Coordinates of C-alpha atoms and ligand atoms in Angstrom, one line a residue:
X1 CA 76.6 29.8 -24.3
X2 CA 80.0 29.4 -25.4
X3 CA 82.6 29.6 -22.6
X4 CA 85.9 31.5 -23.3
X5 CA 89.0 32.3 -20.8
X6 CA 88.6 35.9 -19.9
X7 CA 91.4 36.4 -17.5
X8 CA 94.3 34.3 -17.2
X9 CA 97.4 34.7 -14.4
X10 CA 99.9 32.0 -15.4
X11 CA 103.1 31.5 -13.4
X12 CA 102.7 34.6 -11.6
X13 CA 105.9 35.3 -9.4
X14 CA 106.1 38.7 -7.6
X15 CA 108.8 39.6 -5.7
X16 CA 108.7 42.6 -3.1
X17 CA 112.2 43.8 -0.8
X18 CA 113.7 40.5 -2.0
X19 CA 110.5 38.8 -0.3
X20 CA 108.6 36.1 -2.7
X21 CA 104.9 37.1 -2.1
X22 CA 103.6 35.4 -5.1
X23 CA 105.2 32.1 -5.9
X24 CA 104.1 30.3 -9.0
X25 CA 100.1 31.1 -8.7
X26 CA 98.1 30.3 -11.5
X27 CA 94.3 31.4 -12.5
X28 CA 91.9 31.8 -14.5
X29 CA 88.6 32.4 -15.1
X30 CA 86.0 32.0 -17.9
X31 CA 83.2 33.8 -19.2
X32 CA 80.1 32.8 -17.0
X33 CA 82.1 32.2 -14.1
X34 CA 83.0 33.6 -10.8
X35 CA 86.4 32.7 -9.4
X36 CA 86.5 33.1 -5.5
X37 CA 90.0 33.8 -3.8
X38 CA 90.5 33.1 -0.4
X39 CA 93.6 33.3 2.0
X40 CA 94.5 35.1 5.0
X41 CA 95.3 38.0 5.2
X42 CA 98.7 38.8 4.0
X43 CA 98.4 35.9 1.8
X44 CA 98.7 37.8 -1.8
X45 CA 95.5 38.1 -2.8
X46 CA 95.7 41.8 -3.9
X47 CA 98.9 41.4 -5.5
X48 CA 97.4 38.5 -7.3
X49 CA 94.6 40.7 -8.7
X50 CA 97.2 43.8 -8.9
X51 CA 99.3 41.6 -11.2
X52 CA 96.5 40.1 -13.4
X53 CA 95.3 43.9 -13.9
X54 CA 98.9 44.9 -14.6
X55 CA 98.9 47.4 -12.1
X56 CA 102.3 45.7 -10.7
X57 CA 104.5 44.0 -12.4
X58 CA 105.1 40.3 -12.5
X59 CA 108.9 39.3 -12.2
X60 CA 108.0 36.7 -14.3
X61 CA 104.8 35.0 -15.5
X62 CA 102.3 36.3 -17.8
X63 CA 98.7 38.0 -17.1
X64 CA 96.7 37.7 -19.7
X65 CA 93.1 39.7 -19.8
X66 CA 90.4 39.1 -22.9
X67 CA 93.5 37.8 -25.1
X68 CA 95.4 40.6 -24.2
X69 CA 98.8 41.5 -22.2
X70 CA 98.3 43.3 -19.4
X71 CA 98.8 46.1 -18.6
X72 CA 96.9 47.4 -21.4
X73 CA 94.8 50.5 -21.5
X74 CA 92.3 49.8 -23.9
X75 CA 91.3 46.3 -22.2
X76 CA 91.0 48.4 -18.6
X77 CA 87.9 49.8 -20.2
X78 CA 86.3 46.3 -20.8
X79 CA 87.0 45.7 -16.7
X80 CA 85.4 46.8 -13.7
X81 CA 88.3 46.6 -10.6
X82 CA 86.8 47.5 -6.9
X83 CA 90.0 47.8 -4.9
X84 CA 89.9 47.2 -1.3
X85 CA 89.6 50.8 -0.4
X86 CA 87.1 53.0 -1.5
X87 CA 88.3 55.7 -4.0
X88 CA 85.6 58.4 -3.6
X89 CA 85.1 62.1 -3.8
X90 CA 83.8 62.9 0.1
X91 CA 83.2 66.4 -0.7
X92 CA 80.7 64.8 -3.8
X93 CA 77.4 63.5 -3.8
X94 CA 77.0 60.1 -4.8
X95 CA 75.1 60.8 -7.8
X96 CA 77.9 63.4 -8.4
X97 CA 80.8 60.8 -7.9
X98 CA 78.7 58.4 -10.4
X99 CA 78.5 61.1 -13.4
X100 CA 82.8 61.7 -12.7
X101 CA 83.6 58.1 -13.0
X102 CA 81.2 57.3 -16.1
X103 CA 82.3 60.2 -18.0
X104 CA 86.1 58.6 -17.2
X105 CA 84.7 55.6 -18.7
X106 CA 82.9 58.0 -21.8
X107 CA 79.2 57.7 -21.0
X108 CA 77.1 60.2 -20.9
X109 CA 73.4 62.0 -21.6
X110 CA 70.4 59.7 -21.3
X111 CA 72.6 56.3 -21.4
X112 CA 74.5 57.7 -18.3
X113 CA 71.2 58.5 -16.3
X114 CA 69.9 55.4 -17.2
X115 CA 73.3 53.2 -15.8
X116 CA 73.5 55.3 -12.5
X117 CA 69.7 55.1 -12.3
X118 CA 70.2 50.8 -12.3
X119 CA 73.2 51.0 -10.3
X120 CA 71.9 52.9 -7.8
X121 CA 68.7 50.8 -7.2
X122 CA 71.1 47.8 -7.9
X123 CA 73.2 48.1 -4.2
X124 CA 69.9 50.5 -2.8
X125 CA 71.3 53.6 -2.5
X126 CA 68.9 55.8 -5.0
X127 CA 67.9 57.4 -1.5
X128 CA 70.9 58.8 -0.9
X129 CA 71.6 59.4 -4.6
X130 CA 71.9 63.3 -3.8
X131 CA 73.8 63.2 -0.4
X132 CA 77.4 64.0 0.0
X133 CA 79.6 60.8 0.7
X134 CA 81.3 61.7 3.8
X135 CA 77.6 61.6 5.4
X136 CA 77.8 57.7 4.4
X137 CA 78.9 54.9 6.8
X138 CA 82.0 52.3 5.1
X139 CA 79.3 49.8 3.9
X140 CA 77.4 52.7 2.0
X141 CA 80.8 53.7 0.6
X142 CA 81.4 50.2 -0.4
X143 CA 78.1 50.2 -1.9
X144 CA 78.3 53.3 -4.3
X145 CA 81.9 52.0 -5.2
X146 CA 80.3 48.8 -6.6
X147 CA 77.8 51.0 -8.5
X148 CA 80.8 53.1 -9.8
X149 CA 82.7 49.8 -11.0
X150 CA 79.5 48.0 -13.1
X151 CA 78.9 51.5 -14.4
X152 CA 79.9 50.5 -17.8
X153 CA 78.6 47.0 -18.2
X154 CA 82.3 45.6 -18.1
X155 CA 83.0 42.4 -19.6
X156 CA 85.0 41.3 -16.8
X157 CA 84.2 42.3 -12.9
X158 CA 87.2 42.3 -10.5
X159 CA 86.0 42.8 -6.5
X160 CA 89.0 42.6 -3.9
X161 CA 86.2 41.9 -1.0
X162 CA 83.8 43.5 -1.6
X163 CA 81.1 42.9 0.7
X164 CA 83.7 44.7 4.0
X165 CA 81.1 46.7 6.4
X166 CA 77.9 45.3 4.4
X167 CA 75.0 43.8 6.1
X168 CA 73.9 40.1 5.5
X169 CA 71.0 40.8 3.7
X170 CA 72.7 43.4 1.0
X171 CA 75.7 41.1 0.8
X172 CA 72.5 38.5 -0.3
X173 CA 71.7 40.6 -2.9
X174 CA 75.0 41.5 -4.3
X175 CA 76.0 38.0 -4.9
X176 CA 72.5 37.3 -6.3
X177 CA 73.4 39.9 -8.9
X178 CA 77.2 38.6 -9.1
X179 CA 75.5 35.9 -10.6
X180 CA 73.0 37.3 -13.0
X181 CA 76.0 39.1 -14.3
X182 CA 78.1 35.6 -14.8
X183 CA 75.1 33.5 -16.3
X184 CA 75.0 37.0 -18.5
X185 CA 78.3 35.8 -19.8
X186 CA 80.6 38.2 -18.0
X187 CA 83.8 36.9 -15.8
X188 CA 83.9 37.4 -12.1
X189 CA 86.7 37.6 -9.5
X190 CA 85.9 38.3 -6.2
X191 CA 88.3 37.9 -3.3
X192 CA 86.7 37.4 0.1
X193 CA 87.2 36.5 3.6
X194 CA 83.4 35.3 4.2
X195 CA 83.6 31.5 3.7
X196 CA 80.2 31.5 3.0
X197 CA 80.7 33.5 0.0
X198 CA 83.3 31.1 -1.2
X199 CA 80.3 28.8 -1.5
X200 CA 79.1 30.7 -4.0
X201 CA 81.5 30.7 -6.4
X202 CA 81.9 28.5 -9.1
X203 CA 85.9 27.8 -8.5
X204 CA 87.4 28.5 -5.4
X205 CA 91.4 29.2 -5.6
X206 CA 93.0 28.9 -2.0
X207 CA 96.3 31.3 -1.0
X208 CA 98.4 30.9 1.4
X209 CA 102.1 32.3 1.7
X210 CA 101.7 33.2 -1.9
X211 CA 101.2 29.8 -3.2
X212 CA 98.1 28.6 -4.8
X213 CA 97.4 25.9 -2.5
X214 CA 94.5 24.9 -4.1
X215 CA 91.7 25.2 -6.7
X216 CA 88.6 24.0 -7.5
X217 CA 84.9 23.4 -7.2
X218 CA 83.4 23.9 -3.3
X219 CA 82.6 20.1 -3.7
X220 CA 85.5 19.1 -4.8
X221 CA 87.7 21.1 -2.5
X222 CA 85.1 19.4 0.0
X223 CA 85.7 16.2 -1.0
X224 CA 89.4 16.2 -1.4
X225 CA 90.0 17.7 2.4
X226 CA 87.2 15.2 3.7
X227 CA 85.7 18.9 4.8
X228 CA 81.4 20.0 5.3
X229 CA 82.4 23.5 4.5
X230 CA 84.7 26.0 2.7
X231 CA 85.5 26.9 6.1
X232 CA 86.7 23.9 7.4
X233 CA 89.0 23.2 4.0
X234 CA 90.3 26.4 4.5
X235 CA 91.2 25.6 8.5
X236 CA 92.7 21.8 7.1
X237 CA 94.7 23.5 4.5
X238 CA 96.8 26.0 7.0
X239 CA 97.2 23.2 9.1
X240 CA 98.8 20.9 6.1
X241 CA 100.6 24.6 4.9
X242 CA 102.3 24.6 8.5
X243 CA 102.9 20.6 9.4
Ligands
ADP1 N1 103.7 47.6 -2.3 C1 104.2 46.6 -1.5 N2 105.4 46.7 -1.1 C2 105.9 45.7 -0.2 N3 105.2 44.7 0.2 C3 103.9 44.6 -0.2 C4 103.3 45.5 -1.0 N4 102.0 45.2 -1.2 C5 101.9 44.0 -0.6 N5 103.0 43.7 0.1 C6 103.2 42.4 0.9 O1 102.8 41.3 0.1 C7 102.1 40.3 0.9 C8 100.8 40.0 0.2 O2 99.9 41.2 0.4 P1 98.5 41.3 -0.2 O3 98.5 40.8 -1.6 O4 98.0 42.6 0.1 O5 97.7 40.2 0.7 P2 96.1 40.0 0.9 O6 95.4 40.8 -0.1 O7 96.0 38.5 0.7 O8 95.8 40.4 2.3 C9 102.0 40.9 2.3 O9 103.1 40.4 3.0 C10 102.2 42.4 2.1 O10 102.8 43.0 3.2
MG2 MG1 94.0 42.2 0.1

């Protein structure tokens, strides 16, 4: 399969209350790929994805999104963004909530059924498919808003962590289908805080204080801080950000 940039964040400054959060960070990810982004808290990872997706605006730098300028409304339906917080209908079932979003999105009839229907069984809540979400606990809520976002079979997936209040075994099976959806050509950006998701990915971009420390493989961000784990790069690299 051929391999094309999907998203690209070139040169991305941002600049909030005359504080630099983002300071020159550069990524970019490619169809068939999953782009990890790690930092500590605080470190700009949102505003790196907010920036890419246009939702804020870059003080200088260019985001860039299936050979488009962002923002751009007709390219936000060719993405699928999970923001950190869920942004659900409590007072809706989750079967209602699904049927909102993808008739947002323009689906509907037998085609919609048929997307919830996967989705559903996809982060297994078909169960709870008729229950109203403030009954759910945070990981279910995280759940059906993963559902909501691969509702319409976007080209590019964007996840600020998703996997917050899930259980090890569902968090198995999301990045299991993470990855059917990348070798299915599509573009993935997930941020995370488990190091052992960062292992997963296929390019792992390291933030801290806004700069883009560091990208790469896991091996070769292994190799090049002499580390066994994402964990322990991650641990060197803060030290090496502070000496
Ligand atoms: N809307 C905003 N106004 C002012 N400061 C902000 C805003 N959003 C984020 N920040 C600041 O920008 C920095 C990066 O935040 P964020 O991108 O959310 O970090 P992360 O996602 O890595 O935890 C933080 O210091 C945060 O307080
Ligand atoms: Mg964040």
């Amino acid at each position: 399969m051929e391999s094309k940039t999907i998203a690209n964040l070139s040169h991305a400054v941002k600049v909030y209350d005359k504080r630099t959060v983002l300071n020159d960070v550069s990524l970019s990810v490619n169809s068939g790929q999953i782009l990890g982004i790690i930092g500590p808290s605080g470190s700009g990872k949102t505003t790196s994805i907010k920036c890419l997706l246009g939702m804020e605006k870059l003080n200088s730098g260019q985001a860039t999104i299936l050979n488009t300028t962002m923002p751009n409304r007709k390219v936000l339906g060719r993405i699928g963004y999970m923001g950190q917080s869920d942004a659900l209908y409590e007072h809706l079932s989750a079967y209602e909530n699904l049927v909102f979003f993808g008739n947002l999105i323009g689906l509907k009839g037998k085609q919609l059924e048929t997307m919830i229907d996967e989705n559903l069984q996809l982060v297994k809540l078909s169960a709870f498919k008729n229950k109203l979400v403030h009954t759910f606990s945070g990981g279910m809520k995280r759940r059906l808003s993963l559902a909501i976002t691969l509702l319409g079979n976007p080209e590019l997936i964007i996840l600020d962590e998703p996997t917050v209040g899930i259980d090890p075994s569902l968090r198995k099976d999301i990045w299991e289908q993470l990855r059917t959806l990348s070798l299915q050509g599509k573009g993935v950006i997930v941020t995370t805080h488990v190091m052992d998701e960062a292992e997963k990915c296929d390019l792992v971009g390291l933030i801290i204080d806004g700069k883009l420390f560091e990208i790469g493989t896991p091996v070769a961000l292994k190799e090049k801080f002499n580390a066994t784990s994402i964990e322990e790069v991650f641990l060197k690299a803060e030290v090496d950000n502070h000496a």
